[in-house]
mmCIF file of C-alpha atoms in Angstrom:
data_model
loop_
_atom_site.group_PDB
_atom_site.id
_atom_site.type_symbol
_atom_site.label_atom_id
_atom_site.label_comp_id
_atom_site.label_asym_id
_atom_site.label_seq_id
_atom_site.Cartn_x
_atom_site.Cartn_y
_atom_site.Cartn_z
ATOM 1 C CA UNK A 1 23.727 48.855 -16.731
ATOM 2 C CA UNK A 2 25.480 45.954 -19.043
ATOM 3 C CA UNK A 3 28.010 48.600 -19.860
ATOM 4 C CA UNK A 4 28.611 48.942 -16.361
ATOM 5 C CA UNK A 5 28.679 44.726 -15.507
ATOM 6 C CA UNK A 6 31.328 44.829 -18.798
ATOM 7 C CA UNK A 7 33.595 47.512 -16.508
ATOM 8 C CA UNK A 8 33.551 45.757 -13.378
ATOM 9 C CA UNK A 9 34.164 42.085 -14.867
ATOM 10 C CA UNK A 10 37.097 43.045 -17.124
ATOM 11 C CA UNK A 11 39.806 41.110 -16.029
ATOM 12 C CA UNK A 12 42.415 42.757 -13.286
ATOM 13 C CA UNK A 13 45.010 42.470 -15.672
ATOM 14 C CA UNK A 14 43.461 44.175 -18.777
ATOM 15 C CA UNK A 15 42.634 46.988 -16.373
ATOM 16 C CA UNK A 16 46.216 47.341 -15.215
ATOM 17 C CA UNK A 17 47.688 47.221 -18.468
ATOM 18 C CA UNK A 18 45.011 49.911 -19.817
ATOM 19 C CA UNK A 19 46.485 52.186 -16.743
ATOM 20 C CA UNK A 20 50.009 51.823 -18.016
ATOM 21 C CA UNK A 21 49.319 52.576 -21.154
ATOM 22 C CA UNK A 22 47.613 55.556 -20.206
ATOM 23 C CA UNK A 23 50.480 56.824 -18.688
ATOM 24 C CA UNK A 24 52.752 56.069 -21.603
ATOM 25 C CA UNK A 25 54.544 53.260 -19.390
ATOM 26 C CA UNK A 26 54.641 50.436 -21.706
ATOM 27 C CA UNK A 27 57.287 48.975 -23.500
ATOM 28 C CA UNK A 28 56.600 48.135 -27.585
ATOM 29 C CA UNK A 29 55.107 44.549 -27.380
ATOM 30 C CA UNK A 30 53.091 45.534 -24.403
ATOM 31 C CA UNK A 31 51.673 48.828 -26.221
ATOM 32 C CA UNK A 32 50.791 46.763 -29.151
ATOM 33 C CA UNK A 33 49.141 44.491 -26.808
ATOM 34 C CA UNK A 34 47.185 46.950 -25.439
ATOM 35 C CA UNK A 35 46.037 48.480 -28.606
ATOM 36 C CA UNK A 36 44.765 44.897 -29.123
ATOM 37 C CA UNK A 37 42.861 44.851 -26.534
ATOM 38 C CA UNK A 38 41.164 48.164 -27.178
ATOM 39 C CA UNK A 39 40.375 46.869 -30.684
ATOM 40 C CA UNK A 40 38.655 44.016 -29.799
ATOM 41 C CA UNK A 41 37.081 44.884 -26.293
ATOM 42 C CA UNK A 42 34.052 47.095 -26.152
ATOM 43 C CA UNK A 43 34.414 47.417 -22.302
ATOM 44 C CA UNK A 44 38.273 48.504 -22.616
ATOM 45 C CA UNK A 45 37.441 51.289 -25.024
ATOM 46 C CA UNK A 46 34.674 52.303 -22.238
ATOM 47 C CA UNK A 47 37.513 52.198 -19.437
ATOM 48 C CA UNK A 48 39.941 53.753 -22.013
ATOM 49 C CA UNK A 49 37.656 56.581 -22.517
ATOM 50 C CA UNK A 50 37.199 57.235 -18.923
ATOM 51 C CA UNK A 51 40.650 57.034 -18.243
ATOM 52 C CA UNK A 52 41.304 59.874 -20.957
ATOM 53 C CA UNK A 53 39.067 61.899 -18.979
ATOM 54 C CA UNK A 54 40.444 61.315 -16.063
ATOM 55 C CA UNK A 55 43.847 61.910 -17.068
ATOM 56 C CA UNK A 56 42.459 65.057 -18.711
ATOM 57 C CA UNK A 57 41.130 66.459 -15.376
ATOM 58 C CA UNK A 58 43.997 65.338 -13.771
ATOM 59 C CA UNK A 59 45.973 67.255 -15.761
ATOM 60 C CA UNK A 60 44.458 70.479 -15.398
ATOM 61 C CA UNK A 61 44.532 70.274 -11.826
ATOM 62 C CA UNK A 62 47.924 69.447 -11.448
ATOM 63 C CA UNK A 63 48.832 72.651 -13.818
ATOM 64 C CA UNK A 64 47.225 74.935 -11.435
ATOM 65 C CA UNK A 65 48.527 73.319 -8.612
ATOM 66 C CA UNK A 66 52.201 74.815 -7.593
ATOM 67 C CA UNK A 67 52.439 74.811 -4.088
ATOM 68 C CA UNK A 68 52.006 71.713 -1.714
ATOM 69 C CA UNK A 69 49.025 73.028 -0.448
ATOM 70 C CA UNK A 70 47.509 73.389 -3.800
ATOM 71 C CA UNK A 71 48.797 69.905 -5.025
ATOM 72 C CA UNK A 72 46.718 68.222 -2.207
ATOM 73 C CA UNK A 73 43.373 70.394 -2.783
ATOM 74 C CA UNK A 74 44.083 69.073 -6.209
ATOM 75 C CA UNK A 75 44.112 65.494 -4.892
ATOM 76 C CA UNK A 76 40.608 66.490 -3.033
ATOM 77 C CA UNK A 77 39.114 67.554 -5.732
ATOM 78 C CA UNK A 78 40.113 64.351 -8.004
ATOM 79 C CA UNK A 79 37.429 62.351 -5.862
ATOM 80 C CA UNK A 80 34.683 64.729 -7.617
ATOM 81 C CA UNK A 81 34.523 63.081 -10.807
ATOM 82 C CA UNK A 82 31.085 61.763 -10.851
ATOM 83 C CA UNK A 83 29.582 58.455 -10.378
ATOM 84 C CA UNK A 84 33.447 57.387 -8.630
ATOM 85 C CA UNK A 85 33.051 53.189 -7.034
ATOM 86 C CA UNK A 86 35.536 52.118 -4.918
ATOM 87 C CA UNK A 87 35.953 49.027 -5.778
ATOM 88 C CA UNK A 88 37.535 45.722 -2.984
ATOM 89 C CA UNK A 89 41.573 46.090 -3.041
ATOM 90 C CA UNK A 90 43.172 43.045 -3.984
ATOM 91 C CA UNK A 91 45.261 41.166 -1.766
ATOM 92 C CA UNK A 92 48.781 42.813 -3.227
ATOM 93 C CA UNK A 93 47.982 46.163 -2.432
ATOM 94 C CA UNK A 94 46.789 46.049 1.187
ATOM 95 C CA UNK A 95 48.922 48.262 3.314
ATOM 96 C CA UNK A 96 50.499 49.712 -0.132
ATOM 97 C CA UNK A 97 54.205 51.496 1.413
ATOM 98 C CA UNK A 98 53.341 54.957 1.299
ATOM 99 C CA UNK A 99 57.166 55.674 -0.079
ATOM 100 C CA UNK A 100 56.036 53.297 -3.252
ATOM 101 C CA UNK A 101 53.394 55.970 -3.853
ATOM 102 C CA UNK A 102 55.472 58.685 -3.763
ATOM 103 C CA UNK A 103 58.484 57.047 -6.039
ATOM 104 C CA UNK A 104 55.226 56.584 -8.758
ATOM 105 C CA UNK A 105 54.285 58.882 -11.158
ATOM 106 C CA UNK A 106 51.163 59.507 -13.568
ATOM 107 C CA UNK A 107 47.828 58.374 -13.641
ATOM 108 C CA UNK A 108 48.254 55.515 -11.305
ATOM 109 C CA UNK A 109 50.250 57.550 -8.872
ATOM 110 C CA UNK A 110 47.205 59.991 -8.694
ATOM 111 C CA UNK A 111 44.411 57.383 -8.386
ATOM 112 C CA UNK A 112 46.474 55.254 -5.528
ATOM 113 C CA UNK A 113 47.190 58.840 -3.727
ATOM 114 C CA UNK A 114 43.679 59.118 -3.315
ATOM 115 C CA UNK A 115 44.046 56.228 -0.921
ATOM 116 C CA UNK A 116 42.588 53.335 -2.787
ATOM 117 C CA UNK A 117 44.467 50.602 -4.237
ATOM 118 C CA UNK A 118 42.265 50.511 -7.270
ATOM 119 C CA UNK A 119 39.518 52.639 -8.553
ATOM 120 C CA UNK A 120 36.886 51.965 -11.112
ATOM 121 C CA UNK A 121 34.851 54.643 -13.010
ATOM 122 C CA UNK A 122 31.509 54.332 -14.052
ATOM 123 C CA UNK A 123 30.864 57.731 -15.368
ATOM 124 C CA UNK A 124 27.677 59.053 -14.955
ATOM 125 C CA UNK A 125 26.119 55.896 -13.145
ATOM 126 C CA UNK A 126 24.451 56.731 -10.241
ATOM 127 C CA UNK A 127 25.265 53.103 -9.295
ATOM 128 C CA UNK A 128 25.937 52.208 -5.481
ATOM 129 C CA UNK A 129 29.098 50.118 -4.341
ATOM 130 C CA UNK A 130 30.243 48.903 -1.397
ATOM 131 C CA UNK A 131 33.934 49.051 -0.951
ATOM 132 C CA UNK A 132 34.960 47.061 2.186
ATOM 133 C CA UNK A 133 37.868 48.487 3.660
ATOM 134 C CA UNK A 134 39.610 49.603 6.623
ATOM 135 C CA UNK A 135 41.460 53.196 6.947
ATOM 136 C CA UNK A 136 44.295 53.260 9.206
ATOM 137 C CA UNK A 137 43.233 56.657 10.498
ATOM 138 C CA UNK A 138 45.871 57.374 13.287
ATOM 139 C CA UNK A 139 47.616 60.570 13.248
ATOM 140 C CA UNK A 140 50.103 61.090 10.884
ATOM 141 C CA UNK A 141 53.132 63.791 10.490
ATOM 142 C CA UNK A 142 52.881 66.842 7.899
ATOM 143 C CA UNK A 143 54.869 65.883 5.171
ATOM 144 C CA UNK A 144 54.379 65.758 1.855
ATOM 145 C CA UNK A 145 50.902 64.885 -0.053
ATOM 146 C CA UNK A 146 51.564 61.973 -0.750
ATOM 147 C CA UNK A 147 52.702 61.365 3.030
ATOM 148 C CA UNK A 148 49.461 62.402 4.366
ATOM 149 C CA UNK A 149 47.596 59.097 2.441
ATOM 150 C CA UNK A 150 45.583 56.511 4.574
ATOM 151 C CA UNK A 151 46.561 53.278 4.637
ATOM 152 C CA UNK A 152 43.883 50.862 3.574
ATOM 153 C CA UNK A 153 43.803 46.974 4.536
ATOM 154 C CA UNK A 154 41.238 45.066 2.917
ATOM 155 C CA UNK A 155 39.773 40.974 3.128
ATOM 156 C CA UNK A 156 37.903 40.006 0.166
ATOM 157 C CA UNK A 157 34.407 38.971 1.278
ATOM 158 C CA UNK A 158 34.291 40.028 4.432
ATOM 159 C CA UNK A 159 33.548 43.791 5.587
ATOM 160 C CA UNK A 160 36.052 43.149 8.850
ATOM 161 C CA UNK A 161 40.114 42.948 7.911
ATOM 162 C CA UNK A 162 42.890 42.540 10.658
ATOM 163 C CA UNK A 163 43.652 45.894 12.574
ATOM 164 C CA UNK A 164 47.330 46.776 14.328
ATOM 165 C CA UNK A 165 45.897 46.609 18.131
ATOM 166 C CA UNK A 166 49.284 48.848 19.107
ATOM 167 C CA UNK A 167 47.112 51.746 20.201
ATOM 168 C CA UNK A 168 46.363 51.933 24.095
ATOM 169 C CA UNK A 169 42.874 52.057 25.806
ATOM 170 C CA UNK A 170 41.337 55.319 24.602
ATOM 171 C CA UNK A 171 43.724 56.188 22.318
ATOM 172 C CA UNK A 172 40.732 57.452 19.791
ATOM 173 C CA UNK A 173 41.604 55.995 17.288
ATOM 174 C CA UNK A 174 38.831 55.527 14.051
ATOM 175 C CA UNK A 175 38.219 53.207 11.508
ATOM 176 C CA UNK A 176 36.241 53.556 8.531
ATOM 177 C CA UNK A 177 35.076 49.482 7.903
ATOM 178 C CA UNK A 178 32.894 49.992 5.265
ATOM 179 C CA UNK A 179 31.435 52.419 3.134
ATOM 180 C CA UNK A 180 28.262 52.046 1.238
ATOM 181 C CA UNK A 181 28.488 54.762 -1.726
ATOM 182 C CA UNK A 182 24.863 55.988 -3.038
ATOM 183 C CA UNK A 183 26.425 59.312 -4.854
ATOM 184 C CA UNK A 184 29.167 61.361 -4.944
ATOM 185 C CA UNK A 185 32.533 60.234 -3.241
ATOM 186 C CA UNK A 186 34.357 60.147 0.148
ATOM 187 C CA UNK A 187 37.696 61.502 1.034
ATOM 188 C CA UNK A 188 39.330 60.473 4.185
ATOM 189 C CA UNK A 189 41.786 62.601 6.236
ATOM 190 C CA UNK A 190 43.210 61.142 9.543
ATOM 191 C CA UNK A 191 44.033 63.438 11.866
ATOM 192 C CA UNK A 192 47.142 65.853 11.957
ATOM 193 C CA UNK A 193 48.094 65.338 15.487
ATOM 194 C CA UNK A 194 47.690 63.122 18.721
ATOM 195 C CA UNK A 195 43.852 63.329 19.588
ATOM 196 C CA UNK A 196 42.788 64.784 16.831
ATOM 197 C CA UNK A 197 39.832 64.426 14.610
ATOM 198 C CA UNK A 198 39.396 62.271 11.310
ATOM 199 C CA UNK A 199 37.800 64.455 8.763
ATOM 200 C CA UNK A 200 35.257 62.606 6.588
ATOM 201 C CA UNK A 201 34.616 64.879 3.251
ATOM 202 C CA UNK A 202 31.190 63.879 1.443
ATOM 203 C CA UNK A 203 31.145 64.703 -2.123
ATOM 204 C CA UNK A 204 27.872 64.970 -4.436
ATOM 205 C CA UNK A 205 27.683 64.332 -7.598
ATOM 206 C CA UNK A 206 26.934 67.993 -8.842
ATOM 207 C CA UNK A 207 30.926 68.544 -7.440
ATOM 208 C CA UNK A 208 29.610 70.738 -5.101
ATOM 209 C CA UNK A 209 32.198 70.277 -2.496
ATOM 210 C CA UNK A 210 35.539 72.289 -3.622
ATOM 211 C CA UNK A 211 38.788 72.866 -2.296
ATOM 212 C CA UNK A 212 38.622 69.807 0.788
ATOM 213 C CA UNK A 213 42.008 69.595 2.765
ATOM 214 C CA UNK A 214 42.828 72.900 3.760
ATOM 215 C CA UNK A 215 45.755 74.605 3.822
ATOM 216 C CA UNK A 216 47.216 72.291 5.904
ATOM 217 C CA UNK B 1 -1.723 -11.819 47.891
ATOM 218 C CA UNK B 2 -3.296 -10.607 44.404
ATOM 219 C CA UNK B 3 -4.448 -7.560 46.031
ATOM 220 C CA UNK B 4 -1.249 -6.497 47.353
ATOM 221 C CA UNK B 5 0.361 -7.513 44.035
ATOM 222 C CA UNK B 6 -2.202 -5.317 42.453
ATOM 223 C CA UNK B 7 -1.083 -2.871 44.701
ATOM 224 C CA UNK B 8 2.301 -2.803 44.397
ATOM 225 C CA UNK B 9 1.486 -2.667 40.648
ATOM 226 C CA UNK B 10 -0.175 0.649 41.369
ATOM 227 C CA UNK B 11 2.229 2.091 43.653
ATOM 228 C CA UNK B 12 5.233 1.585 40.815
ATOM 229 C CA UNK B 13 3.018 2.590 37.718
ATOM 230 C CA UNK B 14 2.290 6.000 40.182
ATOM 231 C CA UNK B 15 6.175 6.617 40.816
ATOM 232 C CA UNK B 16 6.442 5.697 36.851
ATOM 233 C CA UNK B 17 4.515 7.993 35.776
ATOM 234 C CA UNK B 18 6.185 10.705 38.568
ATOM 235 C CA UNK B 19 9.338 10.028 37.138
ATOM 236 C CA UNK B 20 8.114 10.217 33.588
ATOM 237 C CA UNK B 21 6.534 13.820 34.297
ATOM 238 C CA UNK B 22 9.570 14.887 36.024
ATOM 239 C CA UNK B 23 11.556 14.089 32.758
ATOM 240 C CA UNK B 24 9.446 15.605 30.671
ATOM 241 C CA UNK B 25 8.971 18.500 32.823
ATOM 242 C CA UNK B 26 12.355 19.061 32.781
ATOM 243 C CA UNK B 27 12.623 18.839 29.155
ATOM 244 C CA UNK B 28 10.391 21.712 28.456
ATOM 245 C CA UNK B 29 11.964 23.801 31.356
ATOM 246 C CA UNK B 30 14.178 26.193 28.723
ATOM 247 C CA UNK B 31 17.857 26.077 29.429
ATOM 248 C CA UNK B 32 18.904 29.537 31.468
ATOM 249 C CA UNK B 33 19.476 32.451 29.343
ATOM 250 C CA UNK B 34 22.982 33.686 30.101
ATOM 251 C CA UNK B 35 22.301 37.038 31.063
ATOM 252 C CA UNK B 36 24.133 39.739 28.499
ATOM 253 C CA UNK B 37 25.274 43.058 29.278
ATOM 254 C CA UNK B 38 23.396 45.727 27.716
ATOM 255 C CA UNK B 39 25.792 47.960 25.862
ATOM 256 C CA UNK B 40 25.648 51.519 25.484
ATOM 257 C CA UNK B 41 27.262 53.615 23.531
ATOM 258 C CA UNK B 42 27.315 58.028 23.717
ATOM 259 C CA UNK B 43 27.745 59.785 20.740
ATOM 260 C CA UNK B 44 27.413 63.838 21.292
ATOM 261 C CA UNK B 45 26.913 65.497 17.878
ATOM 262 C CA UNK B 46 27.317 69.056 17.083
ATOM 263 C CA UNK B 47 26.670 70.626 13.884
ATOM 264 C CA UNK B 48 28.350 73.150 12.701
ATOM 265 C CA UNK B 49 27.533 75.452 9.921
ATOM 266 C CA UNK B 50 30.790 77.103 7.954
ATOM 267 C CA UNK B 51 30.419 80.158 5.956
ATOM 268 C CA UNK B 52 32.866 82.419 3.909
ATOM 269 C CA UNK B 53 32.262 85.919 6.071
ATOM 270 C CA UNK B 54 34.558 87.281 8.568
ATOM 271 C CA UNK B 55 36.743 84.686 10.525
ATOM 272 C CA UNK B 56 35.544 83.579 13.914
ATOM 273 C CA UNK B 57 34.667 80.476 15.801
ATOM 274 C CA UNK B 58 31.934 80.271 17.934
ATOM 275 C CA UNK B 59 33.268 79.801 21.723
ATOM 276 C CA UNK B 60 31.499 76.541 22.745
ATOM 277 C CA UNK B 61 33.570 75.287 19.454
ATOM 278 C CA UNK B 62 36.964 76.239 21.214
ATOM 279 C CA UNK B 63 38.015 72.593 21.453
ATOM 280 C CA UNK B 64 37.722 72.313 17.209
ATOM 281 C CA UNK B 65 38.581 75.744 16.665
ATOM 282 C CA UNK B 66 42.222 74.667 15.442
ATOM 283 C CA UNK B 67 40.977 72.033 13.275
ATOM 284 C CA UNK B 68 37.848 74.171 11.493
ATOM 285 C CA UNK B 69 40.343 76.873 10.927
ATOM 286 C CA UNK B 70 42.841 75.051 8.844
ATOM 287 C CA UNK B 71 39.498 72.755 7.143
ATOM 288 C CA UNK B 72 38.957 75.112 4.111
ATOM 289 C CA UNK B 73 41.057 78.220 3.077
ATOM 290 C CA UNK B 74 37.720 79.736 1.975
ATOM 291 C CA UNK B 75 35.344 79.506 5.185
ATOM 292 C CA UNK B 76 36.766 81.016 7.860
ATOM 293 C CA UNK B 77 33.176 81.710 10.370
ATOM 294 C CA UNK B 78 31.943 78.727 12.110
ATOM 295 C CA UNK B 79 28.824 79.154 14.276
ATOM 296 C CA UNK B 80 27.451 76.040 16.372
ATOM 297 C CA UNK B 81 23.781 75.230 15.241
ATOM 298 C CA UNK B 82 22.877 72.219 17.255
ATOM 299 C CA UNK B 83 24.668 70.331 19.672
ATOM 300 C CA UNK B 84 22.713 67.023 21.506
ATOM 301 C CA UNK B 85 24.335 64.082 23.090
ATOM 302 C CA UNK B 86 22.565 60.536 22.347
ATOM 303 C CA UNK B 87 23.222 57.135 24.698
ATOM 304 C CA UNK B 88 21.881 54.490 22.153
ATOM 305 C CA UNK B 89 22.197 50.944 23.304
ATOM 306 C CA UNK B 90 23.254 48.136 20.630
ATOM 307 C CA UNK B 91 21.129 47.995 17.548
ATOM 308 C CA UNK B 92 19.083 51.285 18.182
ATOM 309 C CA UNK B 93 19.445 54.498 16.079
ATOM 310 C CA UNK B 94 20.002 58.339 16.636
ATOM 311 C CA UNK B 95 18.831 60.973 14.016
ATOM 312 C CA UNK B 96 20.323 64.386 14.172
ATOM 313 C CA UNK B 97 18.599 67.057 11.325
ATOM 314 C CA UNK B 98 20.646 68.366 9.029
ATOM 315 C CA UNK B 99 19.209 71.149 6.406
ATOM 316 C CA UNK B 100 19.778 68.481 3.619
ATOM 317 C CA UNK B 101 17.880 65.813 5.579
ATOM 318 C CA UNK B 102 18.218 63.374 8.469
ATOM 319 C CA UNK B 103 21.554 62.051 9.622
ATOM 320 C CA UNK B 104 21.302 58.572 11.200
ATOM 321 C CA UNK B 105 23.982 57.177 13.766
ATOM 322 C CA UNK B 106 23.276 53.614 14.497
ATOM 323 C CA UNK B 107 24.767 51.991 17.321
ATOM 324 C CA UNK B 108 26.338 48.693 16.105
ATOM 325 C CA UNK B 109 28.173 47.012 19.828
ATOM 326 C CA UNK B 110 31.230 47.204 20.996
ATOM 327 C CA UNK B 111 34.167 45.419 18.732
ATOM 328 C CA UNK B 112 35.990 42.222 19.818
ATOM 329 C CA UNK B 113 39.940 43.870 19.562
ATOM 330 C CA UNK B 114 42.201 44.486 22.459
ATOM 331 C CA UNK B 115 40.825 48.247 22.240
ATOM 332 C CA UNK B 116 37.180 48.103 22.131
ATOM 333 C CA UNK B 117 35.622 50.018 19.919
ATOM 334 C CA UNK B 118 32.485 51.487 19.403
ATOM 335 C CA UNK B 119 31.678 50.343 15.857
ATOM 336 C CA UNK B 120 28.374 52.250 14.370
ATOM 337 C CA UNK B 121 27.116 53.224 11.338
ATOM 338 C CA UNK B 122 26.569 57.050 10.117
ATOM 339 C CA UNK B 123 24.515 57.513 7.481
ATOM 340 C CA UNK B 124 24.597 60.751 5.240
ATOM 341 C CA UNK B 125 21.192 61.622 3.680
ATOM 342 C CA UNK B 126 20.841 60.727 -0.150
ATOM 343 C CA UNK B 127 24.604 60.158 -0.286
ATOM 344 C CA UNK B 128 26.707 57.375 1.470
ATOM 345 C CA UNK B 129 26.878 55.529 4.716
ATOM 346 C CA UNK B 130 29.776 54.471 6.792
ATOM 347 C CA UNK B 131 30.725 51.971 9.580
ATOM 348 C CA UNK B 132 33.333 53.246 11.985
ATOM 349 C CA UNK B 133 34.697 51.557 14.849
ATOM 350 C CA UNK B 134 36.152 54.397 16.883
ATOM 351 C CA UNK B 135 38.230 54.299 20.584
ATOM 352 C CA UNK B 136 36.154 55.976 23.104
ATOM 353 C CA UNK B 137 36.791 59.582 22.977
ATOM 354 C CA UNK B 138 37.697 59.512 19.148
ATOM 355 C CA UNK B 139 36.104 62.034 16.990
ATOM 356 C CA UNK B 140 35.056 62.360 13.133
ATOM 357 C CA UNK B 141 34.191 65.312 11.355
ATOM 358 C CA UNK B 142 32.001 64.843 8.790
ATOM 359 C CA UNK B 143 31.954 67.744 5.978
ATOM 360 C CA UNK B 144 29.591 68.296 3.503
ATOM 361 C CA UNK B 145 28.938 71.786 1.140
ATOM 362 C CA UNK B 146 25.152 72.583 0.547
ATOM 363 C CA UNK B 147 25.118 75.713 -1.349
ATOM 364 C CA UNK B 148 27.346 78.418 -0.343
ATOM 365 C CA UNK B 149 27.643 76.760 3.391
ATOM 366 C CA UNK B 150 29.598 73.878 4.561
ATOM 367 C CA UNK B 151 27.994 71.631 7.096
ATOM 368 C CA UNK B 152 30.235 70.284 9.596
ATOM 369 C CA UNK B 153 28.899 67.035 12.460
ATOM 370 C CA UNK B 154 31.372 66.916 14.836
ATOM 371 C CA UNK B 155 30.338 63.046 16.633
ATOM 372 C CA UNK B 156 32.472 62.493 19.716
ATOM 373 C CA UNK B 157 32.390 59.042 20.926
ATOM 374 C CA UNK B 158 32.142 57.603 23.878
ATOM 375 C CA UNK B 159 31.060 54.581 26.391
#
């Protein structure tokens, strides 16, 4: 459980900077600052370590994953890595521009695809988290993957965040406030079309669920 | 002239202590309740049960069949199990029965924006829970595998 405090309290930046250097982003000085970090900091070489997982799974997914259709089962089945928390988005990265995502690459790319701004990892926890959020869930176009991502608005310390009111009476639209995570992980599809529904995938633990999103 | 003193005395002591009782009748009277709208809320649940045999979607599911089709390459049969419409009013709960356990839909009130939606909160045995605020007529499908089936809740909502 202290292993788990020492995740969730390492600073923003360390966290960030552990990301980049995961996926081989950082200049020289910054590398060397990051291998500092890892040599001193029992809770980054915990996060470092679940990060190499991570990117490991990542990895094999995207290998098998050729075709669009593939690519975003792939992005599914990311969410199944056991004891996922979503943790409260910062301020910068409410309503991150879905054509940002798509210019990114690596790790971080992946992780914000999923629809979160941030994700921590405590493997093997079966710790809950609340992640207050909203998900835009209005109908989107087909496009590609990364097109088809949420957008997610949050308000640190509240469960309620500002919502576009451009939709007309009955328009159906949903929002998912707040999620309360016991096990297992949530992946959140808005609709493909005018009136249709969101699709709420619930993950276990076990990674029971496989191949969520469809051929689309 | 005492007498009638006295009485006077009497007389204004008695309206006094009228006036007094008044007051503090008044006091104690509680302040009208302004009287509140009950709000209700419908929320018809189906459940669906996917599995991987021959393709075909049960005919009272025509209205999903497009969306459980293109859900999961690998289940292509969809059969309704259960289908029950609940009118909850704010604060009170619906339980529909899933084969993993009890799914709870509690009715939260209406929301405050321009649109007003039906915020509740849906609560997945053993695994997460949810609050949703969702435009009447909005729909969620909530997916979950348990063994070899998936188990879809299709929750339509509505005022």
């Amino acid at each position: 459980m202290s292993e788990m405090l020492d995740k969730m309290t390492l600073p923003d930046g360390d966290f960030e900077l552990l990301m980049l250097h995961a996926d081989g982003e950082l200049s020289g000085d910054r590398t060397a600052q990051a291998q500092q970090l890892l040599a001193e900091s029992a809770a980054a070489r915990a996060i470092w370590a679940d990060l190499q997982l991570t990117r490991t799974l990542v990895r094999a997914i995207a290998e098998d994953a050729a075709a669009p259709a593939q690519a975003k089962l792939a992005r599914t089945d990311l969410s199944l890595l056991p004891g996922q928390i979503m943790r409260k988005l910062p301020d910068d990265q409410a309503l991150h521009p879905v054509a940002e995502i798509a210019k990114e690459r690596g790790l971080i790319a992946w992780i914000r695809g999923l629809g979160f701004g941030k994700v921590g990892f405590a493997m093997g926890l079966a710790a809950a988290a609340v992640a207050f959020m909203v998900v835009k869930a209005g109908p989107v176009a087909d496009g590609p993957v990364l097109d088809q991502t949420a957008e997610i608005a949050a308000v640190p310390g509240t469960n309620t965040a500002p919502r576009p009111d451009a939709e007309t009476p009955d328009d159906g639209s949903v929002f998912i406030e707040e999620m309360d995570i016991e096990s297992g992980g949530v992946m959140v599809h808005p609709p493909r079309e005018q009136g249709g529904s969101t699709i709420i995938w619930h993950f276990q633990d076990n990674g029971a669920a496989q191949g969520a999103g469809g051929e689309g | 002239m005492s007498a009638m003193w006295s009485k006077t005395a009497v007389l204004r002591g008695a309206l006094l202590a009228l006036l007094l009782a008044a007051t503090a009748a008044q006091a104690q009277t509680p302040p009208p309740v302004p009287t509140q709208a009950v709000e209700r809320a419908s929320f018809q649940v189906r459940v669906i049960e996917a599995t991987k045999g021959a393709a075909s979607v049960d005919p009272k599911l025509a209205d999903l069949e497009r969306e459980l089709r293109s859900l999961h390459r690998d289940y292509a049969h969809f059969a309704l199990i259960k289908s029950d419409t609940q009118s909850l009013t704010t604060g009170t709960r619906g339980t529909v029965r899933l084969p993993n356990g009890e799914l709870i839909i509690q009715f939260l009130g209406l929301s405050a924006d321009k649109v007003q939606r039906v915020r509740h909160r849906v609560e997945m045995p053993g695994l997460n829970a949810t609050v949703r605020a969702v435009a009447p007529g909005g729909r969620t499908l909530d997916v979950l595998q348990l063994g070899d089936k998936l188990v879809i809740v299709a929750t339509t909502v509505g005022r």
